[in-house]
Short mmCIF file of C-alpha atoms in Angstrom, two decimals:
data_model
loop_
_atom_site.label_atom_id
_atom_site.label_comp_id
_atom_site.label_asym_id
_atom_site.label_seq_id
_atom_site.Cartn_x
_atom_site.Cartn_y
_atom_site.Cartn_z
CA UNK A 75 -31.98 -1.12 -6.91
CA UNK A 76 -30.05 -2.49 -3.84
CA UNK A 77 -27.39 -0.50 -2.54
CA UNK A 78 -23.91 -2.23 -3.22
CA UNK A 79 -22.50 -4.81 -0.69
CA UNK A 80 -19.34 -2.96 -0.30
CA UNK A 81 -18.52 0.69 -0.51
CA UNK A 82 -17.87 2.03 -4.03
CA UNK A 83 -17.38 5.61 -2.88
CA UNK A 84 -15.87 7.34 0.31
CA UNK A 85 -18.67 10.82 0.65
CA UNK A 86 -17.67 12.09 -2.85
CA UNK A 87 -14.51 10.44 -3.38
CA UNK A 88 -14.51 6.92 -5.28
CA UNK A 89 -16.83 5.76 -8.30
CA UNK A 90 -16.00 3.63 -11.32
CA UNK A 91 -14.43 6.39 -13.74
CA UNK A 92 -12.98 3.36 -16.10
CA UNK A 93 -13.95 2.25 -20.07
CA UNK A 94 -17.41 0.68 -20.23
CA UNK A 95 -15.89 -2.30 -21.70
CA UNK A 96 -14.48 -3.24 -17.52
CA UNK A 97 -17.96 -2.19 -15.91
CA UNK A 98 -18.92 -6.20 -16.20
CA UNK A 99 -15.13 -7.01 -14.56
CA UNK A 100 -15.82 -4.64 -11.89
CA UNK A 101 -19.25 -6.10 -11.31
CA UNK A 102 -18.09 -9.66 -11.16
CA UNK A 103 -15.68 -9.01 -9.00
CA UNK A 104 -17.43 -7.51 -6.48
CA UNK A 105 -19.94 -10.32 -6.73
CA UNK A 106 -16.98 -12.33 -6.48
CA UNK A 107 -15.60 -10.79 -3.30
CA UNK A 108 -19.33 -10.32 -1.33
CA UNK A 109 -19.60 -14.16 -2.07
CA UNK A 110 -15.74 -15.44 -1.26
CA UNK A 111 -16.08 -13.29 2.26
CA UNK A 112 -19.13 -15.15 3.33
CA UNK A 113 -17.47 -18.73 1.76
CA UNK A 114 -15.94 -20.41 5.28
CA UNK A 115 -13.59 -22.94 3.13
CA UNK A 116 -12.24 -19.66 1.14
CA UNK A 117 -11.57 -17.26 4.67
CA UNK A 118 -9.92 -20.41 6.08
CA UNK A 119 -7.74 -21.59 3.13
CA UNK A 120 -6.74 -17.57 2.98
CA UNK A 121 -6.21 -17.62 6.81
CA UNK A 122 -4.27 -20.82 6.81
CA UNK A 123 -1.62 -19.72 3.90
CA UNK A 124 -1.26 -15.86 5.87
CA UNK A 125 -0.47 -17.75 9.10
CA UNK A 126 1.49 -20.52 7.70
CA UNK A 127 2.45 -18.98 4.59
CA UNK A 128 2.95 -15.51 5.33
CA UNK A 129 3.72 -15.75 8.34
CA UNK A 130 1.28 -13.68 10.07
CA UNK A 131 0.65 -12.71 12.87
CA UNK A 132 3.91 -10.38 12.31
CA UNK A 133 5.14 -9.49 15.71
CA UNK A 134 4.59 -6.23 17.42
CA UNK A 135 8.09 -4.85 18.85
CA UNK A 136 8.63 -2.58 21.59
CA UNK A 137 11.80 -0.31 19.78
CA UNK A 138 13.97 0.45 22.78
CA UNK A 139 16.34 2.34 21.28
CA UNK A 140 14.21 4.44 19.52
CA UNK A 141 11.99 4.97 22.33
CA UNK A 142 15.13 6.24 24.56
CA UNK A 143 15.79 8.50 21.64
CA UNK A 144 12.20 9.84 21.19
CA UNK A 145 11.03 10.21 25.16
CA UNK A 146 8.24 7.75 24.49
CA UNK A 147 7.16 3.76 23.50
CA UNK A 148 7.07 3.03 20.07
CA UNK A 149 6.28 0.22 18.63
CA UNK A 150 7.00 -1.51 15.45
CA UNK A 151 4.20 -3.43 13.62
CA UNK A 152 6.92 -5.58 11.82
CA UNK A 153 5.47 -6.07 8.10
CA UNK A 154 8.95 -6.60 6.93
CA UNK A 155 8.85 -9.99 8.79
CA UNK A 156 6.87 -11.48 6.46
CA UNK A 157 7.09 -13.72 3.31
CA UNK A 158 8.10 -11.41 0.71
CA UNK A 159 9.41 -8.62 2.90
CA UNK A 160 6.25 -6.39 2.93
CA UNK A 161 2.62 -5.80 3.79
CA UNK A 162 1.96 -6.36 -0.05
CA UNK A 163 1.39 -9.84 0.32
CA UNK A 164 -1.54 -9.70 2.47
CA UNK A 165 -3.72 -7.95 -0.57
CA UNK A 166 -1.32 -9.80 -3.47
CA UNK A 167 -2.47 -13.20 -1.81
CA UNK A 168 -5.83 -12.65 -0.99
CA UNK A 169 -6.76 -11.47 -4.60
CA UNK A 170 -5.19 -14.45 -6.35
CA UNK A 171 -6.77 -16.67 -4.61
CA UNK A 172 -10.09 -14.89 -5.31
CA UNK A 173 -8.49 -14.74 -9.16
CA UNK A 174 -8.47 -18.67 -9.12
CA UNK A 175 -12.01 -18.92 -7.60
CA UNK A 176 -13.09 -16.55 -10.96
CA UNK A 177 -11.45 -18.98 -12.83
CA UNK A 178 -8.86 -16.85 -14.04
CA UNK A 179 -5.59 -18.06 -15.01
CA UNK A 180 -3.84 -14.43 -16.48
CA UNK A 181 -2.79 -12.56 -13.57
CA UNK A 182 -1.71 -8.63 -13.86
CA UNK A 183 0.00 -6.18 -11.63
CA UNK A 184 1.62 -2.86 -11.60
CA UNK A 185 4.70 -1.88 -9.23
CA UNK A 186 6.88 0.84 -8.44
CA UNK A 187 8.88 0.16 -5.49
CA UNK A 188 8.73 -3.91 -6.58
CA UNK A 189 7.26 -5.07 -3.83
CA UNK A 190 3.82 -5.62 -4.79
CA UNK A 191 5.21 -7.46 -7.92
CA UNK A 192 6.94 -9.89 -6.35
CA UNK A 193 4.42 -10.72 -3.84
CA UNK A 194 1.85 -10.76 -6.64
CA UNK A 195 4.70 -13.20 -8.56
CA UNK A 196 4.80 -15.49 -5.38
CA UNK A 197 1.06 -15.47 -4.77
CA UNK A 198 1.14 -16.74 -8.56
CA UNK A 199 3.58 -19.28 -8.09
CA UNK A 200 2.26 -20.63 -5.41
CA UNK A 201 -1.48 -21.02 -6.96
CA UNK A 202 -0.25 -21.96 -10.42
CA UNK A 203 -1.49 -18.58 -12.29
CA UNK A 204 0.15 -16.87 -14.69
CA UNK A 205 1.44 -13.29 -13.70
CA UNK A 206 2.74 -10.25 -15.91
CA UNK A 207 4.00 -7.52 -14.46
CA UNK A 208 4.05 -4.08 -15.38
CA UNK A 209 6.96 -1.64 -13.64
CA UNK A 210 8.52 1.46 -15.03
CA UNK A 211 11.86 1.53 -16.08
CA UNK A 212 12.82 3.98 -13.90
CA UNK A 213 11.97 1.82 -11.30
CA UNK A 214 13.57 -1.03 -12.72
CA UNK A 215 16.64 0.64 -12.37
CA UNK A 216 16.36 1.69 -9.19
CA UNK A 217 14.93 -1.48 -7.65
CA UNK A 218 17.13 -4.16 -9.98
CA UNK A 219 16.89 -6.50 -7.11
CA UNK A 220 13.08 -6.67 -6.88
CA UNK A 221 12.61 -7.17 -10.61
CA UNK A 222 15.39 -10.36 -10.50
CA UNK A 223 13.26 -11.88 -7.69
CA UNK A 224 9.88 -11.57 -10.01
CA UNK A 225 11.48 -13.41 -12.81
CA UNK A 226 12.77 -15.78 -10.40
CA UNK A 227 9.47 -16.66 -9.49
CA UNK A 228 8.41 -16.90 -12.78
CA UNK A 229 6.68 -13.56 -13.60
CA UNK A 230 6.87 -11.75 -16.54
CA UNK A 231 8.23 -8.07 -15.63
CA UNK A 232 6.77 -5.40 -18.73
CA UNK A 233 8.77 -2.35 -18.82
CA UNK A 234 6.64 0.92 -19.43
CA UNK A 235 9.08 3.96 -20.69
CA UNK A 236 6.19 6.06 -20.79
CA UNK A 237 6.41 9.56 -18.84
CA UNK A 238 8.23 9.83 -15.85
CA UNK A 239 8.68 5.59 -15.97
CA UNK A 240 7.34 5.62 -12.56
CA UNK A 241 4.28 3.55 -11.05
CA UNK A 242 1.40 6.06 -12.49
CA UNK A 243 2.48 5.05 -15.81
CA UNK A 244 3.01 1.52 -14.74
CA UNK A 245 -0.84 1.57 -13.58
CA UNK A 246 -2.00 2.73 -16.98
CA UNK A 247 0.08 0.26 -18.99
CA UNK A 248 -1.84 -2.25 -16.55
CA UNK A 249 -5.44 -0.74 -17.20
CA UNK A 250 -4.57 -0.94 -20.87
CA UNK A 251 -3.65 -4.71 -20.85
CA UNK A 252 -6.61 -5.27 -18.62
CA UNK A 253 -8.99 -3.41 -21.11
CA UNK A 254 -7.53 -5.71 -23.99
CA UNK A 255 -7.53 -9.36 -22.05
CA UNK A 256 -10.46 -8.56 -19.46
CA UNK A 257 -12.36 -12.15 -19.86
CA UNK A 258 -9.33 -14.01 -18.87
CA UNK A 259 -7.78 -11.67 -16.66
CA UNK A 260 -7.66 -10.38 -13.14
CA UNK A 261 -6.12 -7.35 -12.37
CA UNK A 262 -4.39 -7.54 -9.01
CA UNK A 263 -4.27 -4.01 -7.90
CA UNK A 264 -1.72 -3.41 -5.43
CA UNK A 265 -3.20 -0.42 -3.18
CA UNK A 266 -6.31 1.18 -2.09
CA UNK A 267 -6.72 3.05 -5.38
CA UNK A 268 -8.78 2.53 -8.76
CA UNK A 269 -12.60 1.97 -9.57
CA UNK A 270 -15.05 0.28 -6.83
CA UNK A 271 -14.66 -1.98 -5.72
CA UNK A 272 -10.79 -2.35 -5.46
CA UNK A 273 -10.60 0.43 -2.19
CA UNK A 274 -12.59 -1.45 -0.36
CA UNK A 275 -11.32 -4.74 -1.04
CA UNK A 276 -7.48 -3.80 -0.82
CA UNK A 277 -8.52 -2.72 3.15
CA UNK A 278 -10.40 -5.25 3.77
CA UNK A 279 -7.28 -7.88 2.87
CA UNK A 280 -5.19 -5.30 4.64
CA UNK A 281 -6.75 -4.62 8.01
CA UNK A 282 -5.33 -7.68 9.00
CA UNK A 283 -2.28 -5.25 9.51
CA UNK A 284 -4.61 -2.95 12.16
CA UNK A 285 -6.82 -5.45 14.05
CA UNK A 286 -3.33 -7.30 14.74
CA UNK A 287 -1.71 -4.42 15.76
CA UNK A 288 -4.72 -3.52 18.15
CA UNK A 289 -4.83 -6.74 20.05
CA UNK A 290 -1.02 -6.88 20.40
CA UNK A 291 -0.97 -3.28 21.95
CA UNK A 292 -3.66 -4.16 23.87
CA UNK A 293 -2.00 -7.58 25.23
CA UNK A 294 1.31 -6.23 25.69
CA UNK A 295 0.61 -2.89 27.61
CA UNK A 296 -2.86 -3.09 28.71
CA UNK A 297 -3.98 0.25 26.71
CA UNK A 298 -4.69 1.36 22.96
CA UNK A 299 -1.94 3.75 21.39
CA UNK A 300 -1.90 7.74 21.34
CA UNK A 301 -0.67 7.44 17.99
CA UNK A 302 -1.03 5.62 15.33
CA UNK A 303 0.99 6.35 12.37
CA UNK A 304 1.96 4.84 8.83
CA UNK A 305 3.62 6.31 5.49
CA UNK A 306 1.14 6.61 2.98
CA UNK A 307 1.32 6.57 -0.92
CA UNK A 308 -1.15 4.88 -2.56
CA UNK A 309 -2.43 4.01 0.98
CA UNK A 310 -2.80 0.10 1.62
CA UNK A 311 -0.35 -0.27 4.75
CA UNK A 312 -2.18 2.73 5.93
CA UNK A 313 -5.36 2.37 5.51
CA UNK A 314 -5.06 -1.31 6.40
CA UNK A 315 -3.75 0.10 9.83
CA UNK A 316 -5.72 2.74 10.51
CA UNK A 317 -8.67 0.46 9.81
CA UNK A 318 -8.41 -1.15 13.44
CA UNK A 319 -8.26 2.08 15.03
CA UNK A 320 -10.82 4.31 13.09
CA UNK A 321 -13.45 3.66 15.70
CA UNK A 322 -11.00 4.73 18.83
CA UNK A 323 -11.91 8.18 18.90
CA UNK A 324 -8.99 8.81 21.15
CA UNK A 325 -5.96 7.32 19.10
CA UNK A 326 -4.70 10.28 16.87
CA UNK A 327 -4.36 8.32 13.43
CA UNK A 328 -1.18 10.29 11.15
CA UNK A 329 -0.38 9.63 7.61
CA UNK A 330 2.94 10.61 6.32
CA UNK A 331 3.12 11.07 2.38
CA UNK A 332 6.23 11.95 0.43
CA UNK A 333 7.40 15.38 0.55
CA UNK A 334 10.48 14.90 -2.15
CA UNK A 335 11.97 17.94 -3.05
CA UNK A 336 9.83 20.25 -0.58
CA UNK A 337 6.05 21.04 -0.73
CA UNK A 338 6.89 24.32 -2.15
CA UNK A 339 8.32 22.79 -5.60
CA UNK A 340 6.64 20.47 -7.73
CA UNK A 341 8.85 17.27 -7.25
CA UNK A 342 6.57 15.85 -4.40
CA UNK A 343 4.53 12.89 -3.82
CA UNK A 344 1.80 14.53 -1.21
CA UNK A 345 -1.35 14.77 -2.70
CA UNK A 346 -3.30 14.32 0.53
CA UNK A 347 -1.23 17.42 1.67
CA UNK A 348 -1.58 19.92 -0.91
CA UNK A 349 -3.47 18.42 -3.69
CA UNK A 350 -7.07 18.90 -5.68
CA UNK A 351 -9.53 16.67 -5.99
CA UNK A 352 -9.61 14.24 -9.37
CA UNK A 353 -9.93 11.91 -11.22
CA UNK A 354 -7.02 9.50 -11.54
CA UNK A 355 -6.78 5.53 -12.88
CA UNK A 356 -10.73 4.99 -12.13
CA UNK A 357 -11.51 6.85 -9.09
CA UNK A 358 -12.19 10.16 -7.92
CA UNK A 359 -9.79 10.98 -5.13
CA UNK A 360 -6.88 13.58 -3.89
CA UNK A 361 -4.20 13.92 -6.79
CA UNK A 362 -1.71 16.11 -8.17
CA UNK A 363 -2.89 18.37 -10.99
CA UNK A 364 -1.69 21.99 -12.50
CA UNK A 365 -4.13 24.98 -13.08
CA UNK A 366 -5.39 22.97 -16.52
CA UNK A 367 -6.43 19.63 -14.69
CA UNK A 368 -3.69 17.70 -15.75
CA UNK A 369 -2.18 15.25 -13.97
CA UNK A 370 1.34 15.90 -12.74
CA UNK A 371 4.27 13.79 -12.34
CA UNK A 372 5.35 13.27 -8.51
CA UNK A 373 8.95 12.61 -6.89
CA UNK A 374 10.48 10.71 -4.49
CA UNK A 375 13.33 8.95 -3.05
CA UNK A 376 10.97 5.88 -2.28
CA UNK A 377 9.77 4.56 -5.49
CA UNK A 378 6.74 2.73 -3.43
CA UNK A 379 5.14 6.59 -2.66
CA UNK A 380 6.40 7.82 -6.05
CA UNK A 381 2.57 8.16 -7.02
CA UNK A 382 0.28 11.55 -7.78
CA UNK A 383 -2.82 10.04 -5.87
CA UNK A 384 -3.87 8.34 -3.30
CA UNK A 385 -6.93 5.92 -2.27
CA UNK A 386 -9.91 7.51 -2.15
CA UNK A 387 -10.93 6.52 1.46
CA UNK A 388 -7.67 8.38 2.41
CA UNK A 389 -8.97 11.42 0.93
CA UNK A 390 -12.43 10.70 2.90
CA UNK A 391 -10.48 10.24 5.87
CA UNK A 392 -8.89 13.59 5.50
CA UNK A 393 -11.84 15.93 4.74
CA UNK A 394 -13.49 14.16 7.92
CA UNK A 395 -10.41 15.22 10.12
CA UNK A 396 -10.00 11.13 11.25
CA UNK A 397 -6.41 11.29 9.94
CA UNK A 398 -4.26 13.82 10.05
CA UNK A 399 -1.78 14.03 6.92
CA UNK A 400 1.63 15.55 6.99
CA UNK A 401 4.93 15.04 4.28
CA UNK A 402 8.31 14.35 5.23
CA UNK A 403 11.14 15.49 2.31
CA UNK A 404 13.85 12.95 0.98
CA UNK A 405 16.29 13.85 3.15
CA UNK A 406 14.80 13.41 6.49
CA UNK A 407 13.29 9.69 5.31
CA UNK A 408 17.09 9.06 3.67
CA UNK A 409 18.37 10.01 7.60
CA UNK A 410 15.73 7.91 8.97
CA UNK A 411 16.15 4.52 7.26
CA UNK A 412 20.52 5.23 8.43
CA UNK A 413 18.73 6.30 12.55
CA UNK A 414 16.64 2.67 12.46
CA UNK A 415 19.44 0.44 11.33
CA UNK A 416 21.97 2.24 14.00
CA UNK A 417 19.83 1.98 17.04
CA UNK A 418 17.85 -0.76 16.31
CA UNK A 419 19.59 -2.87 13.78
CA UNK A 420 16.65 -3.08 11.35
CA UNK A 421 16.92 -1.82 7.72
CA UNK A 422 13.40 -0.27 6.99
CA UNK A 423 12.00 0.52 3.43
CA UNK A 424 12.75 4.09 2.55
CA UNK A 425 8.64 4.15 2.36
CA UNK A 426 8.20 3.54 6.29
CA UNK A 427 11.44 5.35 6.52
CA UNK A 428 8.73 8.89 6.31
CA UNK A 429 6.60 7.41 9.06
CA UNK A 430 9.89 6.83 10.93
CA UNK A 431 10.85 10.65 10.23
CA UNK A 432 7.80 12.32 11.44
CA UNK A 433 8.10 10.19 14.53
CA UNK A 434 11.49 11.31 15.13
CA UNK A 435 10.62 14.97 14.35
CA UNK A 436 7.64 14.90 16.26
CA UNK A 437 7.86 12.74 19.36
CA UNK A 438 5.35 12.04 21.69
CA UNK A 439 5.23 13.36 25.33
CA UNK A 440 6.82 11.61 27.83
CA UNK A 441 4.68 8.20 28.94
CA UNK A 442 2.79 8.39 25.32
CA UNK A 443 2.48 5.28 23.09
CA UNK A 444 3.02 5.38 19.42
CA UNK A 445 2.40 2.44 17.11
CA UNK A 446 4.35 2.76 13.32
CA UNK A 447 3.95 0.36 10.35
CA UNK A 448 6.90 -0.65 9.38
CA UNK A 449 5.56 -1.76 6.16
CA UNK A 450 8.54 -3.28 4.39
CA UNK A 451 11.91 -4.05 4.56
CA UNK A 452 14.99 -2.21 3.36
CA UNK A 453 17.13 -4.54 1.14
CA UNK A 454 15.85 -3.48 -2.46
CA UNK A 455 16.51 -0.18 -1.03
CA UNK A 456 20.64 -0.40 0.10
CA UNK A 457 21.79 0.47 -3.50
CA UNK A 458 19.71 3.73 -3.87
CA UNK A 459 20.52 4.65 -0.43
CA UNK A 460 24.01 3.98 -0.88
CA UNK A 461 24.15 6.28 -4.02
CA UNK A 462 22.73 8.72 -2.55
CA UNK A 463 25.48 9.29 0.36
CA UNK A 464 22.67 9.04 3.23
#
């Protein structure tokens, strides 16, 4: 048998843990995704919408105020400036499209912090598929803004009170409708997670975030970065970025996960940083589990990292010593999305708001180059931030 076209595991990490029943939707779809890659007319309708659609490319911006503050450059690879507000678009748009070429017309998401709904609900609108949404009340509540602008654009938003109401339950409630409808639907998974081959095709949409990033860095100051460094929950804006820098041994590549209430309690969103290996929704990967196996619930301000996994590549990445991962608690990303909007007038995504952080915590030497995602936009954040007294 010929090996796959795409990777369906990362060294161990990976695999297609998932009902038989969705072993022919998996296998179709990567068929679907080998053959739409090599299709010229589907890369350049998919390239035309992200540069006229999208907006991409999104600009690379030289920070000054937070490089005066920090001692060195940094540079903002400005996600938020795009249709939709986030990097979630790039993946969200890409799949529909290859949805459509599948012929199907039933769409399905999960979301926690919103933002992949809605840029799953405008990739839907704008191709004429139907889209149903699946979100956690929890973060319904906390991102009421987000779930308005779905139904606005015509989505159906499917509140899951299971658990914690968070985005791991919001994930299953997805798998289950996906199990139930899977000849007429495509699941459009929102980040680097699940069963081969969703990893690999989440990065591949994303890297247009990285190989961007690289050229820019490379126009504007004549050199590649010292650092590169991205929040990571799931792991799309990440791994997306880190994707056009993996090969350049000499750019240190840093993920920063959600550190909630502290690594030494529970409430925490970091298993890259102190989790076991598992399996979670489909794949094999880093998670958090207690002494039985089970999975645990995580925490954090940022309902976008509010997740007990992570893509499996991520977890491949880490083993290898590529990327080093680190965790930044609530408080410092809370006083890090206030720090960006005072010295540079920019209202971040309390998800970027940990990449933001570290960087603050841990600035570069003097004459060093970093490179951050900012990966979304903070406006379906104010209210929550607000509340909170940041």
């Amino acid at each position: 048998m010929s090996a796959p076209s795409i990777e369906r595991r990362f060294g161990p990490y990976g695999g297609r843990y998932v009902p038989e029943t969705l072993i022919p939707a998996l296998d179709e779809l990567e068929r679907a995704w080998v053959e739409a890659r090599a299709d010229p007319e589907f890369i350049g309708v998919l390239e035309r919408l992200l540069r006229d659609y999208v907006g991409r490319p999104t600009p690379l911006y030289l920070a000054a105020g937070l490089s005066e503050v920090t001692g060195a450059e940094v540079w903002l690879k400005r996600e938020d400036l795009t249709n939709t507000g986030s990097h979630k678009i790039n993946n969200a748009l890409g799949q529909a499209l290859l949805a459509r070429r599948m012929g199907k017309r039933r769409v399905i998401a999960e979301t926690g912090a919103g933002q992949h709904g809605v840029a799953a609900a405008t990739a839907c609108a704008l191709l004429n598929l139907d889209c149903i949404v699946h979100m956690g009340t929890e973060d319904m509540r906390r991102q009421r803004p987000n779930v308005e602008r779905m139904r606005l654009l015509g989505a159906q938003v499917v509140g899951v009170e299971a658990g914690a109401r968070t985005l791991k339950e919001a994930v299953s409630a997805a798998i289950r409708d996906w199990v139930a409808n899977v000849e007429s639907t495509h699941y459009v998974i929102g980040s680097c997670v699940g069963p081969a081959p969703y990893p690999a095709i989440v990065r591949d949409l994303q890297r247009t975030i990285g190989d961007e990033a690289r050229a820019q860095v490379l126009e504007a100051t004549g050199r590649l970065p010292d650092r590169v460094i991205a929040c990571v929950g799931g792991g799309s804006n990440a791994i997306g970025t880190f994707a056009g820098f993996v090969d350049d041994a000499q750019v240190a590549l840093v993920g920063v996960e959600a550190a909630g209430d502290g690594l030494e309690t529970r409430r925490h969103s970091a298993p890259l940083t102190t989790g076991a290996r598992g399996v979670l929704h489909g794949a094999m990967t880093a998670v958090l589990q207690d002494e039985e196996g089970q999975i645990l619930e995580a925490h954090s301000v940022s309902a976008g990292l509010d997740y007990p996994g992570v893509g499996p590549e991520h977890a491949f990445l880490r083993d290898s010593g590529r990327v080093e991962y680190v965790a930044v608690p609530d408080t410092a990303a809370l006083a890090a999305f206030r720090r960006l909007a005072e010295l540079e007038g920019i209202l971040p995504a309390l998800e970027p708001a940990h990449a933001l952080a570290w960087v603050l915590a841990h600035p570069g030497a003097a004459g060093s180059l970093d490179v951050v995602t900012l990966s979304g936009r903070g406006d379906k954040d104010l209210a929550e931030v607000l509340a909170l007294g940041s």
